[in-house]
Coordinates of C-alpha atoms in Angstrom, one line a residue:
Chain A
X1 CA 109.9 80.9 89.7
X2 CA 108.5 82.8 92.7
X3 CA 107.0 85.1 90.2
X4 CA 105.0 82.4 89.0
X5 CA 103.8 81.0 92.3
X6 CA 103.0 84.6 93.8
X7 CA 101.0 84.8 90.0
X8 CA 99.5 81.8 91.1
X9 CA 98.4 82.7 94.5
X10 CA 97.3 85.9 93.8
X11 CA 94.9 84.2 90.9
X12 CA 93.7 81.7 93.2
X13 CA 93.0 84.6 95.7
X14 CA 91.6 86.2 93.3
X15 CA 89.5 83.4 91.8
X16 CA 88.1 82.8 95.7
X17 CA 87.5 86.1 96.1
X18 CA 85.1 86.4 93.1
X19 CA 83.6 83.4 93.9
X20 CA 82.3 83.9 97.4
X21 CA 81.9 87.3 96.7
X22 CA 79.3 86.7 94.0
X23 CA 77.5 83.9 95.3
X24 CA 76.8 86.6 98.4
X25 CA 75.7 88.9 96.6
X26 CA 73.4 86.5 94.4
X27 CA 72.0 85.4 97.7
X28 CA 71.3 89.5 99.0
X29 CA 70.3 90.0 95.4
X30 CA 67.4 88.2 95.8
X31 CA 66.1 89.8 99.0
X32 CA 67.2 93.1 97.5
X33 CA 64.7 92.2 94.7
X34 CA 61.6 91.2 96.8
X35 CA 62.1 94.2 98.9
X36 CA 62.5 96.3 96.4
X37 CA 59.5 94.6 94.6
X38 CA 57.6 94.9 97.8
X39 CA 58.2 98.4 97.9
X40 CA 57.3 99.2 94.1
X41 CA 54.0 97.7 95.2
X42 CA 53.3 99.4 98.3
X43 CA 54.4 96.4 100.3
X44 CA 56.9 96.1 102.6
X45 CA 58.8 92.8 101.4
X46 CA 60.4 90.4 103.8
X47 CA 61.1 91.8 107.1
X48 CA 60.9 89.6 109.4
X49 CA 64.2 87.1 109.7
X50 CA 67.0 89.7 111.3
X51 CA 66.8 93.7 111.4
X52 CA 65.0 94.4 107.9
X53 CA 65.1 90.8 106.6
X54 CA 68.6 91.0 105.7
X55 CA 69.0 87.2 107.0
X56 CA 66.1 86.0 104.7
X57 CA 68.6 84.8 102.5
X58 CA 69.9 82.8 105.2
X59 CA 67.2 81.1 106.1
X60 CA 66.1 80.6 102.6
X61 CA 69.3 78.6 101.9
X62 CA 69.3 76.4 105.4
X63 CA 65.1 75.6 104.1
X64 CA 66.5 75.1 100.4
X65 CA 69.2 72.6 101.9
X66 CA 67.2 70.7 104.4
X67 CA 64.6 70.2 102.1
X68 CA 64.3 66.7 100.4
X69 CA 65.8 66.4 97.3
X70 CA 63.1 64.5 95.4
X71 CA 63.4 62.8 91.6
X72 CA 60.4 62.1 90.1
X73 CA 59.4 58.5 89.0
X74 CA 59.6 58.0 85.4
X75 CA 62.2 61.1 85.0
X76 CA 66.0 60.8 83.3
X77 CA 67.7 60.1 86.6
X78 CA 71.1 61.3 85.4
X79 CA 69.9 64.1 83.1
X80 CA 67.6 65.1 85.8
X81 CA 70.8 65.2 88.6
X82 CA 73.0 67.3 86.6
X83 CA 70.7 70.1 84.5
X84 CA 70.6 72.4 87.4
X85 CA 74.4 72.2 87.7
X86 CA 75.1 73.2 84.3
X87 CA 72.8 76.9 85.0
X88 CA 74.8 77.7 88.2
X89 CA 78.0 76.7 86.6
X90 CA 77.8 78.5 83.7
X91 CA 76.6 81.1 85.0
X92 CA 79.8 81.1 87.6
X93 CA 82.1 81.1 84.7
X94 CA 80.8 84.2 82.5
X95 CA 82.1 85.9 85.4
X96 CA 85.9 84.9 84.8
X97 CA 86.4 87.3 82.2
X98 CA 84.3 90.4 83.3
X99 CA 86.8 93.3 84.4
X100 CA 85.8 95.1 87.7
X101 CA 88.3 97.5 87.7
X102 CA 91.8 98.8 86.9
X103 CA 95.1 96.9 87.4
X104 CA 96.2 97.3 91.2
X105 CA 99.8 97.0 92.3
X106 CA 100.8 94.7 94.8
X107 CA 104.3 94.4 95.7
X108 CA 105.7 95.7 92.5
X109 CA 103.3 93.4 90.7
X110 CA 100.7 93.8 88.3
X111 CA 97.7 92.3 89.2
X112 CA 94.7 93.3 86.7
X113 CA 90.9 92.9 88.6
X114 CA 90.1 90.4 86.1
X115 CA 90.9 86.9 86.5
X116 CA 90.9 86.2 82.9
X117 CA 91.9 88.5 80.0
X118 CA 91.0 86.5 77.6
X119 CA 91.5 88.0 74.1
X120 CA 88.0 86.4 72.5
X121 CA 85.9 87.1 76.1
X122 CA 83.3 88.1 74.3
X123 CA 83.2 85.4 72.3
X124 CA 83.6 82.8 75.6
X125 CA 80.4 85.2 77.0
X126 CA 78.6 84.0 74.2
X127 CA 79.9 80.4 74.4
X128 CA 78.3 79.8 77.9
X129 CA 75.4 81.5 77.8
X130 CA 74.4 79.8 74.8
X131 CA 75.8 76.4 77.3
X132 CA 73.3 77.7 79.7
X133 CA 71.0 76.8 77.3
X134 CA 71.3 72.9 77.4
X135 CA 70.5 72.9 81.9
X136 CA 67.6 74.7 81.3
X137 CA 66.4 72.3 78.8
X138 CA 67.3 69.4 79.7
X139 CA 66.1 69.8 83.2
X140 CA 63.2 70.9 81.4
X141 CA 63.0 67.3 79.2
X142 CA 64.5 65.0 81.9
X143 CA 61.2 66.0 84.1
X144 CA 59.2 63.3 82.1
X145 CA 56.7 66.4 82.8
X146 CA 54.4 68.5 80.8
X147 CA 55.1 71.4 82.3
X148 CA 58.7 71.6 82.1
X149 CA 58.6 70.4 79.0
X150 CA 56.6 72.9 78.0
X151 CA 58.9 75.2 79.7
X152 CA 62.5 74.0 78.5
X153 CA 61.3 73.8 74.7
X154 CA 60.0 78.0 75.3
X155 CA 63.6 78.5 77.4
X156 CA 65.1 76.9 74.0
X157 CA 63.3 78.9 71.5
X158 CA 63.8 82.3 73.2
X159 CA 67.2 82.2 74.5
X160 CA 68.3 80.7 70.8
X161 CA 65.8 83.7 69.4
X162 CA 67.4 86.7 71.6
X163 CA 71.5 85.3 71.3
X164 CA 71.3 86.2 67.7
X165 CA 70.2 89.7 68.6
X166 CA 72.6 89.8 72.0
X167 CA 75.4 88.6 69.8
X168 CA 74.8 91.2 66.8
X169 CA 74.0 93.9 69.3
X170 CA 77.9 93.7 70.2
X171 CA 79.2 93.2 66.3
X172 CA 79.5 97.2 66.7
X173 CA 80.6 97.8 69.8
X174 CA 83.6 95.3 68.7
X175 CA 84.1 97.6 66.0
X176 CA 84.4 100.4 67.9
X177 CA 87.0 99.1 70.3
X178 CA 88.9 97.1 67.4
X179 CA 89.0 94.1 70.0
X180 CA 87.1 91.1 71.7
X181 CA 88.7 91.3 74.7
X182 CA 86.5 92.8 77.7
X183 CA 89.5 94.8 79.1
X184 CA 90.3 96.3 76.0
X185 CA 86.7 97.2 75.4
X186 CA 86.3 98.7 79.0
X187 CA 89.8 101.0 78.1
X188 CA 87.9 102.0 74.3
X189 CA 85.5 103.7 76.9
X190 CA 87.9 105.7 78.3
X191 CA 86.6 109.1 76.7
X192 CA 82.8 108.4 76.1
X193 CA 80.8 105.1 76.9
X194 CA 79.1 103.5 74.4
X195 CA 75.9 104.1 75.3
X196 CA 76.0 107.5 73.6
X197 CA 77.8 106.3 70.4
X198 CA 75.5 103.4 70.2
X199 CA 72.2 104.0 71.8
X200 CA 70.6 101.3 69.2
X201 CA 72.8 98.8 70.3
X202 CA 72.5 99.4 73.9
X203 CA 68.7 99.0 73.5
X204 CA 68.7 96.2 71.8
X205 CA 71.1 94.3 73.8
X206 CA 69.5 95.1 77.3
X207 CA 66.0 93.6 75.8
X208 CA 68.1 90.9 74.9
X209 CA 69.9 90.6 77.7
X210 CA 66.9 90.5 79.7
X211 CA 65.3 87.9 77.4
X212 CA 68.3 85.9 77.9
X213 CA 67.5 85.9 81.6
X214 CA 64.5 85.1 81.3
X215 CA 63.0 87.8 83.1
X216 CA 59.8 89.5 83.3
X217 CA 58.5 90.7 80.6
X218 CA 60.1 87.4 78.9
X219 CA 59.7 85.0 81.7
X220 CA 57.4 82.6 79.7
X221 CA 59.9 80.1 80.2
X222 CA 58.4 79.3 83.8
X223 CA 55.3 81.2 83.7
X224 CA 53.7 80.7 86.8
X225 CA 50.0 81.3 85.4
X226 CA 50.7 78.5 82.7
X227 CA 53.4 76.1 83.6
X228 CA 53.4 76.2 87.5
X229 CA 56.8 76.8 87.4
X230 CA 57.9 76.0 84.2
X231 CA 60.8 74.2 83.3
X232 CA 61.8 73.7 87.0
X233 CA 58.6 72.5 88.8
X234 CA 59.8 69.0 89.2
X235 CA 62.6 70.2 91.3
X236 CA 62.7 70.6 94.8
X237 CA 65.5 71.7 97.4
X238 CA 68.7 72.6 96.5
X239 CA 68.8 71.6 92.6
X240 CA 66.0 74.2 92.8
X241 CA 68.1 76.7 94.5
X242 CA 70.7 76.0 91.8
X243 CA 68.6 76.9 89.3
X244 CA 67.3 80.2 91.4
X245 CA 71.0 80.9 92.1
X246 CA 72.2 80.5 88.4
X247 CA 69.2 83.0 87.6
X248 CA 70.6 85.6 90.1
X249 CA 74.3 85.0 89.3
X250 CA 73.4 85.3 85.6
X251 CA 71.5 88.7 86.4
X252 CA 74.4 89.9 87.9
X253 CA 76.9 88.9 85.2
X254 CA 74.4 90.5 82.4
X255 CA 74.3 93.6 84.8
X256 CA 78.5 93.5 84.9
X257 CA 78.5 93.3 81.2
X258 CA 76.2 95.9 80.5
X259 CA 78.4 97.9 82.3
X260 CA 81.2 96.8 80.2
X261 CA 80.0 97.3 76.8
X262 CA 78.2 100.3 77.3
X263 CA 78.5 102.4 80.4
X264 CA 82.2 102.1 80.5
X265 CA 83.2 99.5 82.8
X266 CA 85.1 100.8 85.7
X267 CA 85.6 104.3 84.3
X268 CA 84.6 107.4 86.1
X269 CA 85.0 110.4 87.6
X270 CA 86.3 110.5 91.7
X271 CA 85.6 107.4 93.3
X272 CA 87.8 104.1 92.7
X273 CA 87.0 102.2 89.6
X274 CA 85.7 99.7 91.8
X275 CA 83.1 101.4 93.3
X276 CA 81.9 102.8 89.5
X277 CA 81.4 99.4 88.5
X278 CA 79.5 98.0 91.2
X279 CA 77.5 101.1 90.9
X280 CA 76.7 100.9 87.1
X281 CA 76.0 97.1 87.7
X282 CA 73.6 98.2 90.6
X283 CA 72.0 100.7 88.5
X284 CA 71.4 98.4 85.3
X285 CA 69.7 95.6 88.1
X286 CA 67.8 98.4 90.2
X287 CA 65.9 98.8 86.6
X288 CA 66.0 95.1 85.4
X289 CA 63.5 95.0 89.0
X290 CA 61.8 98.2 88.0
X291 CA 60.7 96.4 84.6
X292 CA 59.7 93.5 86.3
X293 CA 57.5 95.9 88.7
X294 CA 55.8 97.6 85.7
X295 CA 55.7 95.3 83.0
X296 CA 53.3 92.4 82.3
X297 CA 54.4 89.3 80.4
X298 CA 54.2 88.8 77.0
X299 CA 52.6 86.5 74.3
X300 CA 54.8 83.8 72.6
X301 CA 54.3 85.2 69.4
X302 CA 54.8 88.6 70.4
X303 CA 57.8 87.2 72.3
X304 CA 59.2 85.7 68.5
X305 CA 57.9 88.9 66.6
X306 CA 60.0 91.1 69.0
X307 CA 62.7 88.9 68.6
X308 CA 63.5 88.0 65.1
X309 CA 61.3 90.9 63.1
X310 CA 62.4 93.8 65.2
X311 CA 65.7 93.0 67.3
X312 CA 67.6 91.0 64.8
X313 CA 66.9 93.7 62.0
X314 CA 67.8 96.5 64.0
X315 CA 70.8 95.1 65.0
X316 CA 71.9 94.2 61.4
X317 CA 71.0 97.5 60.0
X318 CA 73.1 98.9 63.2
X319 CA 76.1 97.3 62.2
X320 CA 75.5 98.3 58.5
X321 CA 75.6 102.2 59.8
X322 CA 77.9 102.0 62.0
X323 CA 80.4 100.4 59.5
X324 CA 79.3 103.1 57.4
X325 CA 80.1 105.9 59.7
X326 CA 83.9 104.5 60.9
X327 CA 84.6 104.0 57.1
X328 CA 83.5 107.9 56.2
X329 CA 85.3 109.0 59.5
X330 CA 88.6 107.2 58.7
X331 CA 88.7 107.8 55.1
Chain B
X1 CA 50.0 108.8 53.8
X2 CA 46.9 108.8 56.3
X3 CA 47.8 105.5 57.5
X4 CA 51.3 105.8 58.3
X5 CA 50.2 108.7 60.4
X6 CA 48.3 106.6 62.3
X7 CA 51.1 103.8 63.1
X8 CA 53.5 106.9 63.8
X9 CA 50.7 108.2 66.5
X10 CA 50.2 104.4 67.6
X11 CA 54.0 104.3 68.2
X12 CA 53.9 107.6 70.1
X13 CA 51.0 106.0 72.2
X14 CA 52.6 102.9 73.1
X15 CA 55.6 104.6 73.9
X16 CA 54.0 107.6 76.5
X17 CA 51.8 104.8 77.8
X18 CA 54.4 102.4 79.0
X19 CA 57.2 105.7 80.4
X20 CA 54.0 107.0 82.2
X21 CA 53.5 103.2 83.7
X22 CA 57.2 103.0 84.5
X23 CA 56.8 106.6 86.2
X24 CA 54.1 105.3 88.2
X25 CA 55.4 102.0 89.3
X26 CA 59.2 104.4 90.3
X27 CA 56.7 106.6 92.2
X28 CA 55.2 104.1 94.0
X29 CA 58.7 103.3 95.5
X30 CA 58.8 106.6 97.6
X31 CA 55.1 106.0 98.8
X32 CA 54.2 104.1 102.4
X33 CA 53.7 100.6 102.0
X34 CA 49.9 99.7 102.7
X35 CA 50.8 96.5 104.7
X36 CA 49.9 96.2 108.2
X37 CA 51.8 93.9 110.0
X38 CA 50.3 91.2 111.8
X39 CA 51.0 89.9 114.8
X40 CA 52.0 94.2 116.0
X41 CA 49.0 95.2 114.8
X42 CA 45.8 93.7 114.9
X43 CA 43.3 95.5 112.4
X44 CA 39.7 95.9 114.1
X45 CA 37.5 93.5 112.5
X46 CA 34.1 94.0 112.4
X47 CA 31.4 93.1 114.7
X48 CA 29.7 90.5 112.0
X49 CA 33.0 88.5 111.1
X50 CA 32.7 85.2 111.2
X51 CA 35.0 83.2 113.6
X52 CA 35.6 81.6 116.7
X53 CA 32.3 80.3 118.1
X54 CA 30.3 81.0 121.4
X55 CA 27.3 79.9 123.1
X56 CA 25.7 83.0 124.4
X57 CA 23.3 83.7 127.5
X58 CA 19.9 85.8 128.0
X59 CA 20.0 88.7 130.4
X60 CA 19.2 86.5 133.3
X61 CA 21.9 84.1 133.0
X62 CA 20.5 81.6 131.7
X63 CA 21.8 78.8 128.3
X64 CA 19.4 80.3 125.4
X65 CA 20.5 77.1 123.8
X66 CA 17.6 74.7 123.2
X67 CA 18.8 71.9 122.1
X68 CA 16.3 71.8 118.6
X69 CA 20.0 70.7 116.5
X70 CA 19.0 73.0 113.7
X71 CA 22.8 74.3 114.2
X72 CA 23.7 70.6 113.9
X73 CA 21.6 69.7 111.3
X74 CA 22.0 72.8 108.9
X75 CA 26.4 72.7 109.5
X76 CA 27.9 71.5 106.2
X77 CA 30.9 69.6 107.7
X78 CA 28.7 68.1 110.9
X79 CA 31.0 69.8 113.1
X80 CA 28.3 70.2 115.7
X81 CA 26.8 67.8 118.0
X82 CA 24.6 68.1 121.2
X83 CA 22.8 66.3 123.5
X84 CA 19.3 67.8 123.9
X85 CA 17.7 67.2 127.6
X86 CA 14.6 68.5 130.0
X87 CA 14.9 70.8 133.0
X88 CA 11.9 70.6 136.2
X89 CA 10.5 73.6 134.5
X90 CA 10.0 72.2 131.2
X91 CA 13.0 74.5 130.2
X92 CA 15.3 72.3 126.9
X93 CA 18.9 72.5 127.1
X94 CA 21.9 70.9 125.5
X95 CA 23.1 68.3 128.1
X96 CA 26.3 68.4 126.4
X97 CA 27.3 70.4 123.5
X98 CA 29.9 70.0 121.1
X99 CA 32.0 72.1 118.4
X100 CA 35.2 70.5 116.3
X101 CA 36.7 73.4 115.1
X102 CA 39.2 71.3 113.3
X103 CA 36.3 70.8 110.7
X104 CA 34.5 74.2 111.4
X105 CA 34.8 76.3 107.9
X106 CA 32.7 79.5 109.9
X107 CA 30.0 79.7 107.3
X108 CA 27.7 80.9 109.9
X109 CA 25.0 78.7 108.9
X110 CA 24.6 77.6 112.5
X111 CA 23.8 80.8 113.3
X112 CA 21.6 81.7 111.1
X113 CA 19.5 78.4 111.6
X114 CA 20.0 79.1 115.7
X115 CA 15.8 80.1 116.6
X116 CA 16.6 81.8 120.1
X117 CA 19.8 83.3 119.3
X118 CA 22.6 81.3 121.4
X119 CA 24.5 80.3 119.1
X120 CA 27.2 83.1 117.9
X121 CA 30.3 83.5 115.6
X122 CA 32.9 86.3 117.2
X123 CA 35.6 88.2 115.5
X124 CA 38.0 86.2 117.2
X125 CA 40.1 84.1 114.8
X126 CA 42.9 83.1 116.1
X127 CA 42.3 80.1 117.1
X128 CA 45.6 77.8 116.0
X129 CA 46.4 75.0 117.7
X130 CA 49.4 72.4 116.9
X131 CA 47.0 69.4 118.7
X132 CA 44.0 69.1 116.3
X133 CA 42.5 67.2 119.2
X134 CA 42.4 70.6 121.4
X135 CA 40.6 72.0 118.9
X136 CA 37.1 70.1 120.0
X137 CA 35.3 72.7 122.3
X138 CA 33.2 71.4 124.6
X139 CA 30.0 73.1 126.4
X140 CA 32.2 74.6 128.6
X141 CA 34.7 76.6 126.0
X142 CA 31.6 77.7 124.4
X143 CA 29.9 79.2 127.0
X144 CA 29.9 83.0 127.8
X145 CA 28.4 85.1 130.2
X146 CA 27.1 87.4 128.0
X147 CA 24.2 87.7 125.2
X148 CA 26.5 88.3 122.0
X149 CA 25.8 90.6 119.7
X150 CA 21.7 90.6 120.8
X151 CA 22.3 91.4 124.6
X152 CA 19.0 92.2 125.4
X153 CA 17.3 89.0 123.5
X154 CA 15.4 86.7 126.0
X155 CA 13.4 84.1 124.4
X156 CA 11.9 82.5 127.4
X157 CA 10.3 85.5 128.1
X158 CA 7.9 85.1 125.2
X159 CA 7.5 81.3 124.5
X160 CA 9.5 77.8 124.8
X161 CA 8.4 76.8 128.9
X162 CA 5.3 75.2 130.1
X163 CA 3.1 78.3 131.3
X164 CA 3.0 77.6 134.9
X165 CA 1.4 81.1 136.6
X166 CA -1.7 81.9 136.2
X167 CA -3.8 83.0 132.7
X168 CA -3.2 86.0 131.3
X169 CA 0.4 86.3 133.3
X170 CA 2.5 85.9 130.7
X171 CA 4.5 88.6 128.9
X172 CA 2.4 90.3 126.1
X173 CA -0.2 88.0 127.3
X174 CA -3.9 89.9 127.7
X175 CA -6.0 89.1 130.2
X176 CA -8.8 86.5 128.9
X177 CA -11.9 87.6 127.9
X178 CA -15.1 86.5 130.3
X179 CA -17.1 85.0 127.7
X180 CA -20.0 85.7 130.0
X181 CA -19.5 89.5 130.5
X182 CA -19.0 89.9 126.3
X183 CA -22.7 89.5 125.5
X184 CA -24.2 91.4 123.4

């Protein structure tokens, strides 16, 4: 019995900790990226709330907050309300079954730095990002605009476009590790990442990845240039924040599984296994930035070619050789 | 044959031009930033940038302004109005001059329509207010002491008064011909 409530505590610690640690780091993540932005362009990037800007993020969320929370007339009230919701929440709970790090032992107890080991995580990734899905288009739809609707049926065509490659992109990593579950994955890795035994799937997964969140070069979704803002340019205050924050919290997340699937999770040489993953997860957004420094945006039908004539094939002949290779190795 | 060597070159293209692009942009990242912040530093503007805007004076202290409301006439938004008025001497002047720089949009139209000079657009642009109403400059905020960018420019001196000395006094002026004295 009081190994079950200390198991319940330490989950609800945990759960707390996660929670406020990455909505923090969601709100730096976003002055990290200006400045780091600013920088890439020979500008300095917010500096003026608090030494260096560091409280930009501060005052962005008291403006977000205060600001009035406007519906537009003719727009699906309740569809409208809840859209922006379904992005931040979704992109909350991809976090529940990422693994930072290796078990730690607390009293004589057991606690692993995940707070779900689910044994299909992989499968539940895929589950709510493809849920992520449905806020941005319905957001998009309940608008009654043109823009977002513009921009919510793009959202819809390219995140359904680049799952199928995400998904496939994995199929052989699964292999590999003989398991769904993330943790089990991360321990696979234990010798080599899987970066170097699948350098095909890594690519195609990070493209995909970053078409998932749709960010530069894939940000038609909201191109500014286009669609003002794209699927959220009706929303104002903090539904708009929520829709900003799920974008961050979902970088992060496709950072922290990067990091699982192919650089090895928490694995490393000298320093903690918490310290390697942040790290890796740093590293995998310093160049999600970098790409949106360099690149420009592309067409929609270079968008779809990329998608389904080069991504989806590659994958599929990936798994193919790979399958290939483990049967010639075992037998 | 030949033409798969050219997609296969094409591919190799692509690919060096978009590393050498992400080289670049990294590179840029150990560079100084270009900005120059505002309000700490306050870049030298040029002498001819359009701006805040003065009534000047000529050397000897007097308005130049004449009051002809070319300034007011040729102003886009009507921003200007005046009051034009007589002096003893015959001398024109604005009895009251007017400028709402809440409608101003510093073309510099005025200035270039101004015949003696007076009025002038200066560098200086801050000039934000949060009362629009402060923002109406009257003959007195206009005014300066000094002749602008043409200090030495004195219009009186060749034309605009009643000629009051004597013929052939005047600047430039030659002295008039005896008609008597230029027989032939």
């Amino acid at each position: 019995m009081i190994g079950w409530i200390l198991g319940v505590i330490f989950l609800l610690i945990k759960l707390g900790t996660v929670l406020v640690a990455l909505l923090l780091v969601a709100g730096w993540l976003v002055y990290v990226e200006r400045k780091l932005l600013g920088r890439l362009q020979l500008r300095l990037g917010p500096n003026r709330a608090g030494p260096f800007g560091l409280l930009q993020p501060v005052a962005d969320i008291v403006k977000l907050l205060t600001k009035e929370d406007t519906v537009p007339g003719g727009a699906d009230r309740m569809v409208f309300l809840f859209a922006p919701a379904v992005v931040a929440t979704t992109a909350l709970l991809i976090f529940a079954v990422v693994p930072f790090g290796k078990e730690w032992v607390i009293w004589g107890r057991r606690v692993p730095l995940v707070i779900s080991d689910l044994n299909v995580g992989l499968l539940y990734v895929f589950a709510l990002s493809s849920l992520g899905v449905y806020g941005v288009v319905l957001g998009g739809w309940a608008s009654n605009s043109k823009y977002s609707l513009l921009g919510g049926i793009r959202a819809a065509a390219q995140m359904i476009s680049y799952e199928l490659s995400l998904g496939l992109s994995l199929v052989p990593v699964v292999m590999l590790a003989h398991s769904f579950s993330l943790v089990d994955i991360v321990k696979a890795q234990a010798g080599i990442p899987f970066i170097v035994l699948q350098p095909v799937a890594f690519g195609v997964f990070f493209i995909s990845a970053v078409a998932e969140i749709k960010r530069i070069p894939f940000d038609l979704p909201e191109a500014e240039h286009e669609l003002v803002a794209g699927y959220h340019t009706e929303y104002s205050g903090m539904r708009f924040g929520l829709f900003f924050l799920g974008e961050y919290i979902t970088m992060i997340s496709l950072g922290a599984l990067l990091a699982v699937f192919f650089l090895g999770g928490w694995h490393g040489p000298l320093l903690p296994p918490l310290v390697w993953f942040c790290l890796k997860v740093s590293l995998v957004i310093f160049v999600m930035i970098w790409i949106r420094g360099t690149l420009p945006r592309l067409r929609y039908d270079q968008l779809m070619d990329l998608g389904w004539k080069v991504l989806v094939p590659v994958a599929l002949v990936n798994i193919v050789l790979t399958g290939g290779v483990m049967l010639l190795v075992a037998g | 044959m030949n033409n798969k060597r050219t997609t296969n070159q094409g591919m190799v293209e692509m690919i060096g031009s978009l590393a050498g692009g992400f080289v670049t942009v990294l590179r840029h990242l150990f560079r100084r930033p270009v900005t120059e912040e505002y309000p700490e530093y306050k870049r030298p503007l040029p002498e001819r940038s359009r701006a805040r805007i003065i009534l000047t004076r000529d050397p000897d202290g007097d308005e130049r302004c004449v009051g002809c409301y070319l300034c007011s006439g040729v102003c886009p938004v009507s921003c200007i109005s005046m009051q034009a008025a007589e002096r003893e001497d015959g001398r024109r002047w604005a009895s009251w001059f007017r400028i709402n720089f809440a409608r101003c949009i510093y073309c510099g139209l005025c200035e270039e329509a101004c015949p003696t000079l007076a009025i002038q657009l200066t560098p200086d642009f801050e000039t934000c207010q949060y009362d629009v109403l402060t923002l109406v400059a009257e003959k007195e905020d206009l005014l300066v002491d000094h002749g602008g960018k043409n200090g030495d420019y004195n219009f009186y001196r060749f034309a605009g008064v009643d000629v009051l000395g004597e013929k052939g006094t005047h600047v430039g002026e030659e002295e008039p011909v005896n008609l008597k004295s230029n027989l032939p």
